[in-house]
Coordinates of C-alpha atoms in Angstrom, one line a residue:
M11 CA 229.2 -22.6 3.1
A12 CA 230.8 -19.3 4.6
P13 CA 230.9 -19.4 8.5
A14 CA 228.2 -17.3 10.0
D15 CA 228.7 -14.5 12.5
P16 CA 226.5 -15.2 15.5
T17 CA 226.1 -11.4 15.9
L18 CA 223.9 -11.6 12.8
W19 CA 221.1 -13.1 15.0
A20 CA 221.3 -10.5 17.8
L21 CA 219.9 -7.1 18.0
S22 CA 220.9 -4.4 20.2
S23 CA 218.6 -3.3 23.0
P24 CA 215.4 -1.9 21.4
G25 CA 214.3 1.6 21.9
D26 CA 211.0 3.4 20.9
P27 CA 210.4 3.3 17.1
E28 CA 210.9 6.4 15.4
Q29 CA 207.8 8.2 14.3
S30 CA 207.7 9.2 10.8
G31 CA 205.9 10.3 7.8
D32 CA 203.3 12.7 7.0
G33 CA 199.9 11.6 5.7
L34 CA 199.5 12.3 1.9
K35 CA 196.3 14.2 1.3
T36 CA 194.0 13.1 -1.4
P37 CA 191.8 16.1 -2.8
V38 CA 189.0 14.3 -4.3
S39 CA 187.8 12.2 -1.3
Q40 CA 188.8 14.6 1.4
A41 CA 185.5 16.4 1.5
L42 CA 183.4 13.3 1.3
L43 CA 185.4 11.3 3.8
T44 CA 185.3 14.1 6.4
E45 CA 181.5 14.6 5.7
G46 CA 180.8 11.0 6.2
V47 CA 182.8 10.4 9.4
K48 CA 179.9 11.1 11.7
N49 CA 177.6 8.7 9.7
L50 CA 180.3 6.0 9.9
E51 CA 180.8 6.2 13.5
N52 CA 176.9 6.0 14.2
D53 CA 176.1 3.3 11.6
L54 CA 179.0 0.7 11.9
P55 CA 177.5 -2.5 12.9
V56 CA 178.8 -4.2 16.1
P57 CA 177.4 -7.5 16.5
A58 CA 177.0 -8.6 20.3
A59 CA 179.4 -11.5 19.9
T60 CA 182.0 -9.4 18.5
Q61 CA 184.9 -8.4 20.8
L62 CA 187.6 -6.1 19.8
L63 CA 190.7 -8.0 20.6
E64 CA 193.3 -6.2 22.4
P65 CA 194.6 -4.1 21.1
E66 CA 193.2 -3.6 17.5
L67 CA 191.8 -6.9 15.7
C68 CA 188.5 -8.7 15.8
S69 CA 187.0 -11.7 14.8
N70 CA 183.3 -12.8 14.3
E71 CA 183.7 -16.4 14.2
D72 CA 180.8 -17.0 16.6
T73 CA 178.2 -15.2 14.8
G74 CA 179.4 -15.4 11.0
S75 CA 178.4 -11.7 10.7
S76 CA 180.7 -8.8 9.9
G77 CA 181.5 -5.9 12.2
I78 CA 184.1 -3.8 13.9
T79 CA 184.2 -1.2 16.6
L80 CA 186.5 1.5 16.9
P81 CA 186.8 4.6 19.2
D82 CA 185.4 7.7 17.6
H83 CA 188.9 9.3 17.4
E84 CA 190.5 6.6 15.8
I85 CA 187.8 6.4 13.1
H86 CA 188.4 10.2 12.6
D87 CA 192.1 9.7 12.3
F88 CA 191.7 6.9 9.8
L89 CA 189.1 8.4 7.5
A90 CA 189.7 12.2 7.9
A91 CA 193.4 12.6 8.9
S92 CA 194.8 9.8 6.7
E93 CA 192.1 9.0 4.2
F94 CA 195.0 7.3 2.3
A95 CA 197.6 6.8 4.9
M96 CA 199.9 5.0 2.7
P97 CA 203.2 6.7 2.9
N98 CA 204.1 4.5 5.9
T99 CA 202.4 1.6 5.0
W100 CA 200.2 -0.2 7.7
G101 CA 200.6 -1.6 11.0
I102 CA 198.8 -4.2 13.1
F103 CA 199.6 -3.3 16.7
A104 CA 200.4 -6.0 19.0
S105 CA 198.7 -7.5 22.0
G106 CA 200.5 -8.7 25.1
A107 CA 199.6 -12.3 24.4
T108 CA 202.2 -14.9 23.5
P109 CA 201.4 -18.4 22.1
F110 CA 201.6 -21.1 24.5
L111 CA 201.1 -24.9 24.2
N112 CA 201.2 -27.4 27.2
P113 CA 204.0 -30.0 26.7
A114 CA 201.5 -32.7 27.5
D115 CA 200.1 -32.0 23.9
F116 CA 203.2 -33.1 22.2
L117 CA 203.3 -36.5 20.8
P118 CA 205.9 -38.7 22.7
D119 CA 207.6 -40.4 19.8
W120 CA 209.4 -39.4 16.6
E121 CA 209.4 -41.3 13.4
R122 CA 213.1 -41.0 13.0
D123 CA 213.2 -43.1 9.9
A124 CA 210.1 -41.6 8.1
P125 CA 210.1 -42.5 4.4
V126 CA 211.3 -39.8 2.0
T127 CA 209.1 -39.0 -0.7
A128 CA 209.5 -36.9 -3.7
L129 CA 209.6 -33.2 -3.2
V130 CA 208.0 -32.4 -6.6
E131 CA 205.9 -34.7 -8.7
H132 CA 206.9 -35.3 -12.3
L133 CA 205.0 -32.7 -14.3
P134 CA 204.1 -32.7 -18.0
P135 CA 206.1 -30.4 -20.0
V136 CA 203.2 -28.1 -20.9
L137 CA 205.0 -24.9 -20.6
P138 CA 208.4 -23.9 -21.3
M139 CA 209.5 -22.4 -17.9
S140 CA 212.3 -23.1 -15.8
Y141 CA 212.9 -22.8 -12.1
P142 CA 215.6 -21.3 -9.9
H143 CA 218.9 -23.3 -10.0
D144 CA 219.7 -24.5 -6.4
S145 CA 222.5 -22.3 -5.0
P146 CA 225.2 -23.9 -2.6
S147 CA 223.4 -22.6 0.3
R148 CA 220.1 -24.2 -0.7
S149 CA 220.8 -27.7 -2.1
C150 CA 224.2 -28.5 -0.8
F151 CA 223.4 -28.2 2.8
T152 CA 225.2 -30.9 4.9
L153 CA 225.6 -31.8 8.4
T154 CA 228.7 -33.5 10.0
N155 CA 228.3 -35.8 13.0
D156 CA 229.9 -33.0 15.3
E157 CA 227.8 -30.4 14.0
Y158 CA 224.5 -32.6 14.6
E159 CA 225.7 -33.2 18.3
K160 CA 226.1 -29.4 18.6
V161 CA 222.4 -29.0 17.4
V162 CA 221.2 -31.5 19.7
A163 CA 223.1 -29.9 22.5
N164 CA 221.7 -26.6 21.6
F165 CA 218.2 -28.0 21.7
T166 CA 218.7 -29.4 25.2
E167 CA 220.2 -26.1 26.6
S168 CA 217.0 -24.4 25.2
D169 CA 214.8 -26.5 27.4
P170 CA 216.0 -25.8 31.0
S171 CA 212.8 -26.8 32.5
G172 CA 213.0 -30.3 30.7
A173 CA 209.4 -30.0 29.5
L174 CA 210.5 -31.5 26.2
L175 CA 212.3 -34.7 27.7
Q176 CA 209.8 -36.9 25.8
F177 CA 210.5 -35.2 22.5
R178 CA 213.0 -37.1 20.3
F179 CA 215.0 -34.7 18.2
P180 CA 215.0 -35.6 14.5
S181 CA 217.9 -37.8 13.1
K182 CA 220.8 -36.1 11.3
H183 CA 219.3 -37.0 8.0
A184 CA 216.0 -35.9 8.8
V185 CA 217.5 -32.3 9.8
I186 CA 219.3 -32.3 6.3
R187 CA 216.2 -33.2 4.2
F188 CA 214.1 -30.6 6.2
V189 CA 216.5 -27.8 6.1
R190 CA 217.3 -28.5 2.2
A191 CA 213.5 -28.6 1.7
F192 CA 213.0 -25.2 3.3
F193 CA 215.6 -23.5 1.4
K194 CA 214.6 -25.2 -1.9
H195 CA 210.8 -24.5 -1.8
M196 CA 209.9 -22.1 1.0
A197 CA 212.7 -19.7 1.1
P198 CA 212.1 -18.5 -2.7
Q199 CA 208.5 -17.9 -1.7
F200 CA 209.1 -16.2 1.7
P201 CA 212.8 -15.1 1.7
V202 CA 213.0 -13.8 5.5
L203 CA 216.4 -15.8 6.0
H204 CA 219.8 -15.1 4.6
P205 CA 221.1 -18.4 3.1
P206 CA 224.8 -17.4 2.6
T207 CA 225.2 -16.7 6.5
F208 CA 223.1 -19.7 7.6
D209 CA 224.9 -21.8 10.0
V210 CA 222.8 -24.7 11.7
T211 CA 224.9 -24.8 14.7
L212 CA 224.5 -21.1 15.4
V213 CA 220.8 -20.7 14.7
P214 CA 218.6 -20.3 17.7
T215 CA 216.8 -23.6 18.4
P216 CA 213.3 -22.2 18.2
L217 CA 214.1 -20.8 14.7
L218 CA 215.7 -24.0 13.6
I219 CA 212.7 -25.9 14.7
E220 CA 210.2 -23.8 12.8
I221 CA 212.6 -24.1 9.7
M222 CA 212.5 -27.8 10.0
A223 CA 208.6 -27.8 10.5
C224 CA 208.2 -25.8 7.3
G225 CA 210.6 -28.1 5.4
A226 CA 208.8 -31.2 6.8
M227 CA 205.7 -29.9 5.1
Y228 CA 207.4 -29.6 1.7
S229 CA 208.9 -33.1 2.4
R230 CA 205.2 -34.3 2.7
E231 CA 205.6 -35.4 6.2
R232 CA 202.8 -33.5 7.7
R233 CA 202.6 -35.2 11.3
T234 CA 206.3 -34.5 11.8
A235 CA 205.8 -31.0 10.7
E236 CA 203.1 -30.4 13.1
K237 CA 204.9 -31.9 16.0
L238 CA 207.9 -29.8 15.3
H239 CA 205.7 -26.7 15.0
R240 CA 204.2 -27.2 18.4
V241 CA 207.6 -27.6 19.8
G242 CA 208.8 -24.4 18.3
L243 CA 205.8 -22.5 19.7
Q244 CA 206.8 -24.0 23.2
L245 CA 210.3 -23.0 23.0
S246 CA 209.4 -19.5 22.0
S247 CA 206.9 -19.3 24.8
E248 CA 209.8 -20.3 27.0
H249 CA 211.9 -17.6 25.7
W250 CA 209.2 -15.0 26.6
K251 CA 208.5 -16.3 29.9
R252 CA 212.3 -16.0 30.9
G253 CA 212.1 -12.3 30.0
S254 CA 214.8 -12.4 27.3
E255 CA 215.4 -9.5 25.3
T256 CA 214.1 -9.2 21.7
Q257 CA 216.3 -10.6 19.0
L258 CA 216.3 -10.8 15.3
W259 CA 215.7 -14.6 15.2
L260 CA 212.5 -14.4 17.4
L261 CA 211.0 -12.1 14.8
Q262 CA 212.2 -14.5 12.0
A263 CA 210.7 -17.4 13.9
N264 CA 207.3 -15.7 14.6
L265 CA 206.9 -15.0 11.0
L266 CA 207.4 -18.6 10.0
M267 CA 205.1 -19.8 12.7
T268 CA 202.5 -17.4 11.6
F269 CA 202.9 -18.6 8.2
F270 CA 202.5 -22.3 9.4
E271 CA 199.5 -21.3 11.5
A272 CA 197.7 -19.3 8.6
Y273 CA 198.1 -22.0 5.7
N274 CA 197.9 -25.2 7.7
A275 CA 194.6 -24.3 9.1
D276 CA 191.0 -25.2 8.4
W277 CA 188.4 -23.2 6.6
K278 CA 188.5 -20.1 9.0
V279 CA 191.9 -18.7 9.5
P280 CA 192.6 -19.6 13.1
Q281 CA 192.6 -16.8 15.7
R282 CA 195.9 -17.9 16.9
A283 CA 197.6 -17.1 13.6
I284 CA 196.1 -13.6 13.9
T285 CA 197.3 -13.1 17.5
M286 CA 200.8 -14.2 16.5
L287 CA 200.8 -11.7 13.4
S288 CA 199.9 -9.0 16.1
E289 CA 202.8 -10.1 18.3
T290 CA 205.1 -10.1 15.4
A291 CA 204.3 -6.6 14.5
K292 CA 205.5 -5.5 17.8
L293 CA 208.7 -7.4 17.4
A294 CA 209.3 -5.7 14.1
H295 CA 208.8 -2.2 15.9
E296 CA 211.7 -3.5 18.2
A297 CA 213.9 -4.8 15.5
Y298 CA 213.6 -1.8 13.4
S299 CA 214.5 0.5 16.3
A300 CA 217.4 -1.6 17.1
I301 CA 219.2 -1.7 13.6
K302 CA 218.1 1.5 11.9
G303 CA 221.3 3.4 12.8
L304 CA 223.7 0.9 11.6
S305 CA 226.1 1.8 8.8
K306 CA 226.0 -0.3 5.6
S307 CA 229.7 -0.1 4.8
N308 CA 230.4 -3.8 5.9
Y309 CA 228.7 -6.9 4.9
K310 CA 227.7 -8.0 8.7
N311 CA 225.9 -4.7 9.2
W312 CA 224.4 -4.7 5.7
V313 CA 222.8 -8.4 6.5
R314 CA 221.5 -7.2 9.5
L315 CA 219.8 -4.1 8.0
E316 CA 218.6 -6.1 5.2
N317 CA 216.7 -8.3 7.5
H318 CA 214.0 -5.6 7.6
R319 CA 212.7 -7.9 4.8
C320 CA 211.0 -9.5 7.8
M321 CA 208.8 -6.5 7.9
A322 CA 207.9 -7.1 4.2
G323 CA 207.0 -10.7 5.1
M324 CA 204.8 -9.5 7.9
I325 CA 202.9 -7.3 5.5
I326 CA 202.4 -9.9 3.1
I327 CA 200.8 -12.3 5.5
G328 CA 198.6 -9.6 7.1
A329 CA 197.5 -8.3 3.9
T330 CA 196.4 -11.6 2.5
L331 CA 194.7 -12.7 5.8
N332 CA 193.0 -9.4 5.9
S333 CA 191.5 -9.8 2.5
T334 CA 190.5 -13.6 2.8
M335 CA 187.4 -13.9 4.9
K336 CA 184.7 -11.4 5.7
E337 CA 185.0 -12.8 9.3
E338 CA 188.5 -12.0 9.8
Y339 CA 189.5 -8.5 10.4
F340 CA 192.7 -6.4 11.3
K341 CA 192.2 -2.6 12.1
I342 CA 194.9 -1.4 9.8
M343 CA 196.3 1.9 10.2
G344 CA 199.3 4.0 9.2
M345 CA 202.5 2.1 10.2
D346 CA 204.5 4.3 12.5
F347 CA 207.8 3.5 11.0
D348 CA 209.4 3.5 7.5
F349 CA 211.8 1.2 6.1
T350 CA 213.8 0.5 3.1
L351 CA 212.3 -2.0 0.5
P352 CA 214.3 -5.4 0.2
A353 CA 217.3 -5.5 -2.2
M354 CA 217.4 -7.5 -5.3
T355 CA 217.6 -11.3 -4.8
S356 CA 220.9 -11.5 -6.6
V357 CA 222.4 -9.0 -4.1
W358 CA 220.8 -10.7 -1.2
M359 CA 222.2 -14.2 -2.2
K360 CA 226.0 -13.0 -2.2
N361 CA 228.5 -14.4 -0.1
E362 CA 230.8 -11.9 1.9
G363 CA 233.6 -12.4 -0.6
D364 CA 231.6 -11.5 -3.6
W365 CA 229.7 -8.5 -1.9
E366 CA 229.9 -5.1 -2.8
Q367 CA 228.0 -2.2 -1.0
P368 CA 225.0 -1.9 -3.2
V369 CA 222.8 1.3 -4.1
D370 CA 220.2 1.7 -1.5
A371 CA 216.7 0.6 -2.5
P372 CA 214.0 3.0 -2.1
D373 CA 212.0 3.6 1.2
I374 CA 208.6 2.2 1.3
S375 CA 207.1 5.5 2.2
E376 CA 208.8 7.2 -0.7
T377 CA 207.7 4.5 -3.1
M378 CA 204.0 4.6 -1.8
R379 CA 204.0 8.5 -2.3
L380 CA 205.2 8.2 -5.8
I381 CA 202.9 5.5 -6.9
H382 CA 199.8 7.2 -5.2
T383 CA 200.2 10.1 -7.6
G384 CA 199.4 7.7 -10.5
K385 CA 202.6 8.3 -12.2
R386 CA 204.7 5.6 -13.8
Y387 CA 207.5 4.3 -11.2
G388 CA 210.9 4.7 -12.5
P389 CA 213.4 3.1 -9.9
S390 CA 213.9 -0.5 -10.1
L391 CA 212.1 -2.6 -7.5
S392 CA 213.2 -6.1 -6.4
D393 CA 210.7 -8.9 -6.7
L394 CA 210.0 -9.0 -3.0
G395 CA 210.0 -5.0 -2.9
L396 CA 207.2 -5.2 -5.7
L397 CA 205.1 -7.9 -3.8
T398 CA 205.5 -5.7 -0.5
I399 CA 204.1 -2.6 -2.3
V400 CA 201.2 -4.6 -3.7
S401 CA 200.4 -6.3 -0.5
T402 CA 200.4 -2.7 1.4
F403 CA 197.8 -1.5 -1.2
L404 CA 195.7 -4.7 -0.7
A405 CA 195.8 -4.3 3.1
H406 CA 194.5 -0.6 2.7
V407 CA 191.8 -1.5 0.4
S408 CA 190.6 -4.3 2.5
S409 CA 190.6 -2.2 5.6
F410 CA 188.7 0.6 3.9
E411 CA 186.3 -1.7 2.3
L412 CA 185.6 -3.0 6.0
L413 CA 184.9 0.6 7.3
T414 CA 182.8 1.8 4.5
G415 CA 181.7 -0.7 1.6
S416 CA 178.1 -0.7 0.7
R417 CA 177.0 0.9 3.9
H418 CA 178.6 4.3 2.8
P419 CA 178.6 4.3 -1.0
L420 CA 179.7 7.9 -1.3
L421 CA 182.7 7.3 0.8
W422 CA 183.5 4.1 -1.1
T423 CA 183.0 5.7 -4.5
A424 CA 185.4 8.4 -3.7
F425 CA 187.9 6.0 -2.3
V426 CA 187.7 3.8 -5.6
T427 CA 188.2 6.9 -7.6
E428 CA 191.3 7.8 -5.5
M429 CA 192.7 4.3 -6.0
S430 CA 192.3 4.0 -9.8
G431 CA 195.5 5.7 -10.6
P432 CA 197.7 3.8 -8.2
V433 CA 196.2 0.5 -9.3
Q434 CA 197.1 1.4 -12.8
V435 CA 200.6 1.9 -12.0
L436 CA 200.9 -1.3 -9.9
D437 CA 199.3 -3.0 -13.0
E438 CA 202.0 -1.7 -15.4
L439 CA 204.7 -2.8 -13.0
C440 CA 203.3 -6.2 -12.9
K441 CA 202.7 -6.4 -16.7
R442 CA 206.3 -5.3 -17.5
P443 CA 208.3 -7.8 -19.6
S444 CA 210.2 -9.0 -16.6
A445 CA 207.3 -9.4 -14.3
C446 CA 206.8 -13.1 -15.5
M447 CA 210.4 -14.0 -14.7
S448 CA 212.8 -13.6 -11.8
E449 CA 215.5 -10.9 -11.7
D450 CA 217.8 -13.1 -13.5
G451 CA 215.4 -13.0 -16.6
I452 CA 215.4 -16.7 -17.0
T453 CA 213.5 -18.5 -14.2
R454 CA 209.7 -18.1 -13.2
S455 CA 209.6 -16.0 -10.0
P456 CA 207.3 -17.2 -7.2
L457 CA 207.4 -13.6 -5.7
L458 CA 206.4 -12.0 -8.9
K459 CA 203.6 -14.5 -9.4
T460 CA 202.2 -13.8 -5.9
A461 CA 202.4 -10.0 -6.5
R462 CA 200.1 -10.5 -9.6
A463 CA 197.7 -12.7 -7.7
L464 CA 197.4 -10.1 -4.8
L465 CA 196.9 -7.3 -7.5
D466 CA 194.1 -9.4 -8.9
S467 CA 192.5 -9.5 -5.3
I468 CA 192.8 -5.6 -5.3
Y469 CA 190.8 -5.5 -8.4
Y470 CA 188.2 -7.8 -7.2
H471 CA 187.9 -6.0 -3.6
L472 CA 188.0 -2.6 -5.3
Y473 CA 185.7 -2.9 -8.2
G474 CA 183.6 -5.9 -7.2
S475 CA 183.3 -5.5 -3.5
S476 CA 179.5 -6.0 -2.9
Q477 CA 179.4 -8.9 -5.4
L478 CA 182.4 -10.6 -3.7
S479 CA 181.1 -10.0 -0.1
I480 CA 177.8 -11.8 -1.0
M481 CA 179.6 -14.6 -2.8
K482 CA 181.9 -15.2 0.0
E483 CA 178.9 -15.7 2.4
L484 CA 177.5 -18.0 -0.2
L485 CA 180.7 -19.9 -0.2
G486 CA 180.7 -20.2 3.7
C487 CA 177.0 -21.3 3.5
P488 CA 175.9 -22.6 0.2
D489 CA 172.5 -23.5 1.6
I490 CA 171.5 -19.8 0.9
L491 CA 170.9 -21.3 -2.5
V492 CA 167.8 -22.9 -1.3
D493 CA 165.8 -19.9 -2.4
S494 CA 167.9 -19.4 -5.5
E495 CA 165.4 -16.7 -7.3
S496 CA 165.8 -14.6 -4.1
F497 CA 169.5 -14.9 -4.0
N498 CA 169.9 -14.1 -8.0
Q499 CA 167.6 -10.9 -7.2
L500 CA 169.9 -9.9 -4.4
L501 CA 172.9 -10.2 -6.8
R502 CA 171.2 -8.3 -9.5
E503 CA 170.3 -5.3 -7.1
L504 CA 173.8 -4.9 -6.2
S505 CA 175.7 -1.8 -7.5
T506 CA 177.4 -2.5 -10.7
N507 CA 179.4 0.6 -11.0
N508 CA 183.0 -0.7 -12.1
F509 CA 182.2 -4.1 -11.8
D510 CA 183.3 -4.9 -15.4
K511 CA 186.7 -3.9 -14.4
A512 CA 186.8 -6.8 -11.8
L513 CA 185.1 -9.1 -14.3
K514 CA 187.5 -8.4 -17.1
R515 CA 190.5 -8.9 -14.7
A516 CA 188.9 -12.2 -13.5
A517 CA 188.2 -13.3 -17.0
E518 CA 191.6 -12.6 -18.5
V519 CA 193.4 -14.7 -15.6
F520 CA 190.8 -17.4 -15.8
L521 CA 191.5 -17.9 -19.6
E522 CA 195.3 -17.5 -19.0
E523 CA 195.2 -20.4 -16.4
T524 CA 193.0 -22.8 -18.3
R525 CA 195.2 -22.5 -21.2
Q526 CA 198.2 -23.6 -19.2
G527 CA 196.4 -26.6 -17.9
L528 CA 194.6 -26.7 -14.4
Q529 CA 195.9 -30.0 -13.2
Y530 CA 199.5 -28.8 -14.2
L531 CA 199.0 -25.5 -12.3
G532 CA 197.6 -27.2 -9.3
S533 CA 200.9 -29.3 -9.1
L534 CA 202.9 -26.2 -9.3
E535 CA 201.0 -24.3 -7.0
A536 CA 201.8 -26.5 -4.1
S537 CA 205.4 -26.9 -4.4
H538 CA 206.8 -23.7 -6.3
F539 CA 204.4 -20.9 -5.7
G540 CA 203.0 -21.4 -2.3
P541 CA 199.7 -20.9 -0.7
V542 CA 199.7 -17.0 -0.4
S543 CA 197.8 -16.7 -3.8
T544 CA 195.0 -19.0 -2.7
T545 CA 192.7 -16.2 -1.9
A546 CA 193.0 -14.6 -5.3
V547 CA 192.3 -18.0 -7.0
F548 CA 189.0 -18.5 -5.2
E549 CA 188.0 -14.9 -5.5
R550 CA 188.4 -15.0 -9.1
G551 CA 186.0 -18.0 -9.3
L552 CA 183.4 -16.3 -7.0
I553 CA 183.4 -13.2 -9.2
L554 CA 182.9 -15.0 -12.5
C555 CA 180.4 -17.3 -10.9
C556 CA 178.4 -14.3 -9.7
Y557 CA 178.4 -12.6 -13.2
L558 CA 177.4 -16.1 -14.9
Q559 CA 174.6 -16.7 -12.2
T560 CA 172.9 -13.5 -12.8
K561 CA 173.1 -13.5 -16.4
R562 CA 169.8 -14.5 -18.1
S563 CA 171.4 -16.2 -20.9
H564 CA 174.8 -17.3 -21.5
S565 CA 176.0 -19.8 -24.2
P566 CA 179.4 -20.4 -25.3
M567 CA 178.1 -20.7 -29.0
T568 CA 176.3 -17.3 -29.0
S569 CA 177.3 -15.5 -32.1
S570 CA 176.8 -11.9 -30.7
Q571 CA 179.0 -12.2 -27.5
S572 CA 180.7 -9.3 -26.0
P573 CA 184.4 -9.2 -25.7
L574 CA 184.0 -10.2 -21.9
D575 CA 181.6 -13.0 -22.7
A576 CA 183.8 -14.1 -25.4
L577 CA 186.9 -14.4 -22.8
I578 CA 184.7 -16.3 -20.4
S579 CA 183.4 -18.8 -23.0
E580 CA 186.8 -19.5 -24.3
G581 CA 188.1 -20.2 -20.7
I582 CA 184.9 -22.7 -20.1
A583 CA 185.6 -24.3 -23.4
E584 CA 189.2 -24.9 -22.3
V585 CA 188.0 -26.4 -18.8
E586 CA 185.7 -28.7 -20.6
S587 CA 188.3 -29.9 -23.0
Q588 CA 190.4 -31.0 -20.2
Q589 CA 187.7 -33.5 -19.2
V590 CA 187.9 -32.5 -15.6
S591 CA 184.7 -34.2 -14.7
D592 CA 182.3 -36.6 -16.4
Y593 CA 179.4 -34.6 -15.0
K594 CA 177.7 -31.7 -17.0
H595 CA 178.3 -28.6 -14.9
R596 CA 176.1 -25.7 -14.7
T597 CA 177.9 -22.9 -16.6
S598 CA 178.1 -20.6 -13.8
A599 CA 179.8 -23.4 -11.7
I600 CA 182.6 -24.1 -14.1
P601 CA 184.9 -21.0 -12.9
L602 CA 184.5 -22.4 -9.4
L603 CA 185.5 -26.0 -10.5
A604 CA 188.6 -24.5 -12.2
S605 CA 189.6 -22.7 -9.2
S606 CA 189.1 -25.8 -7.0
M607 CA 191.3 -27.8 -9.2
I608 CA 194.2 -25.4 -8.9
L609 CA 193.9 -25.5 -5.2
R610 CA 193.0 -29.3 -4.8
D611 CA 196.7 -30.6 -4.1
T612 CA 196.8 -31.9 -0.7
S613 CA 200.6 -32.8 -0.5
V614 CA 201.9 -29.7 1.2
W615 CA 199.7 -26.9 3.1
K616 CA 196.3 -27.7 4.4
W617 CA 194.3 -24.7 3.8
P618 CA 194.3 -24.5 -0.2
P619 CA 192.9 -27.9 -0.5
V620 CA 190.3 -26.8 2.4
V621 CA 189.1 -24.0 0.2
S622 CA 189.1 -26.5 -2.8
S623 CA 186.6 -28.5 -0.9
K624 CA 184.5 -25.6 -0.1
L625 CA 184.4 -24.6 -3.8
E626 CA 183.4 -28.1 -4.7
A627 CA 180.5 -28.0 -2.5
L628 CA 179.3 -24.8 -3.9
V629 CA 179.6 -26.3 -7.3
E630 CA 177.4 -29.3 -6.2
K631 CA 174.9 -26.8 -4.9
L632 CA 174.7 -24.8 -8.0
N633 CA 174.2 -28.0 -10.1
L634 CA 171.3 -28.8 -7.9
V635 CA 169.3 -25.5 -8.2
S636 CA 167.0 -24.7 -11.1

C-alpha cells in the first residue's frame, strides 16, 4: 500500500462558503405556487408537541402526527422564489449541538478474542452475477506490530483527559479484520474514504474507531461495534470541546457516525442521527470552502478535492431519512454551494503511480439544470454521481410533499407535472445497459442498485403520495384495521391521479425481485447492498398492499386481467411457489410478506429487520380482518 500523506486528512482554515447558483424557474407551476403561498402559510398544521429544532429540522415522535412550521418569508422563498430550487441541490443547515456520551456509559471490557464469523453466507447460485474483486487496498490490509503500537499510542494521545482509561483497545487481529470488513463491504456502498492513500497509522483516531465500528457490524460483532461507535462519538465530542479547527477527517467520521446511527436504530429514526446529519452539513460547508481553490494538477490535491464525495454521502443519507417516515422531517432548501460530482470509481481507486489528471466531472448544479429540462443527459456520470443526483431529486420531492401534499392539491399537481420530465430522464439513466453493472461492466454495482431503489421511492412519493402516507400510518399502527371497512373507504376516497404510475413501478420491481428469489435477495441485501434501499423495499410493499386491499376482487386466475393485475398476480404466484410460509395469506398481504423477507436478515444492520418485523405485524393484522 502506498504511504499516505498526512496532509490529505487536513484542511486549511475554512472561510465562508461561496454563494452560488440562480434558481431555475419552472413556467407551469410558477403561477400556482405563487398563488398558493398565502394558503400554505395559513393552513400548514403545527401540532403543539412539534418543536422546530434549531436551526431547521423537526420531529413529531411524541404525537405521531405530521407537521412543520416555517417562517413566512422562508415558505415564500421555497415555494415562490425557488419552486424547483434544484440547481444547487439542497442543504440541511446545522445546529450548534454536538453529540456527547458520558464515558460511564462505556462497557469496561473488550472481547479481545471474539470469534470470527463468516462475513458472507454461502448463497445458492441463483443469479449469474459477480461481485467486485478485492483490490489490494481492500483485502490485503495488514498491520505490523510496530504499526499496531503506533495506532494504540495515537488512541492514548487522543484521550488526554483519561476518560477512556477503562476501554481496552482492540487487538491487532481485531483491527485487521474490522478494517478489512469495512473496505470489503461498506466502502463499495458508501465510498467516502480513499483506499489507496489509507494509512492506519496516520488516520485520526476518531475516524479509525468509526471505521472499525462499521467493520465490526459486517463482521457480525454487534456488541463490539456499538462499543466502538460510542467511543468514536466521545472522541469526536472531545475534539469539539477543545476548539480544534475543522478538518476533512471530522467530516468523514461524522458521515460514518450518522450512517451508523441511522441504520442501527429501532423503528423510528433516532433524533441523534438527524442532529448529527445537521452538524455534518455545517462541516461540509467548511470543508468545501477550504478545498475549492486547490489546483488539480497533482495527485495530492486531486485526492483532497475529490473528497467532496463526502457531500454526496451527506445527500444520500439525508434524502433517504427524509423520505422514510412521516414523522421525520428536515426543512430542505437550496444548497448554497455547488460541487463537482464524484469521479469514476476506476479513477478514484488509482494509486499515485498510475494516476493521470482526469477530465473534470460535471458540477451538480449543471447536471441538475440539464436533467430538469427533461432532455436526455449526455455526459457520463459515475455510479456515485448518478446516486447523488437521484438522491437530490428524492430529497426535493419529499420536502415538497411535506409542504403541500393532499392539503394543497393544485400546488402538488403542478409540482408533479413539472417533475415528470426529470423523472423520465432519471429512469432512462437507471435503465441504460450499464445501470445494472458497475463501471467495469462485469460486476454488480451496489451504488447503482441503490440509485434504482431511490428512484423507485421518487415514483411512490410523487405518484402515490396520499396512498403511501396513509399506508405508513397503518404500518406504524396496524390497529387502525380494527375498523377495516372505514379504512378501506378512506383509501378508496384518495385521489387516484397518476397512481397507476406508482403501481406499475412497484409491480415491475416486485415481479423482478420475486423471480430472483426472496431469501437469496435478503442475504445479498445485508452484505453486498447495504441498508439505504430499505425504504424503497417497504414502500413498494405498502403501495401494492393499498391497491390490493381496495380492489373488490382480485384473483390470480382471472382470465380478463389488466396488464397491471397480470404483473402483480405473477409476482404473487412466485412468492407462493417459494413456500415462504405454510399459512394461507390474504392476497393484499403477500407484497408486504415479500418485502419483509428481503429485509429480514439480522446479521448486520438493525433497522432493516426492525422494519421487517413491522411488516410482519401488519401482515398478521391483515390476515385477521374480514
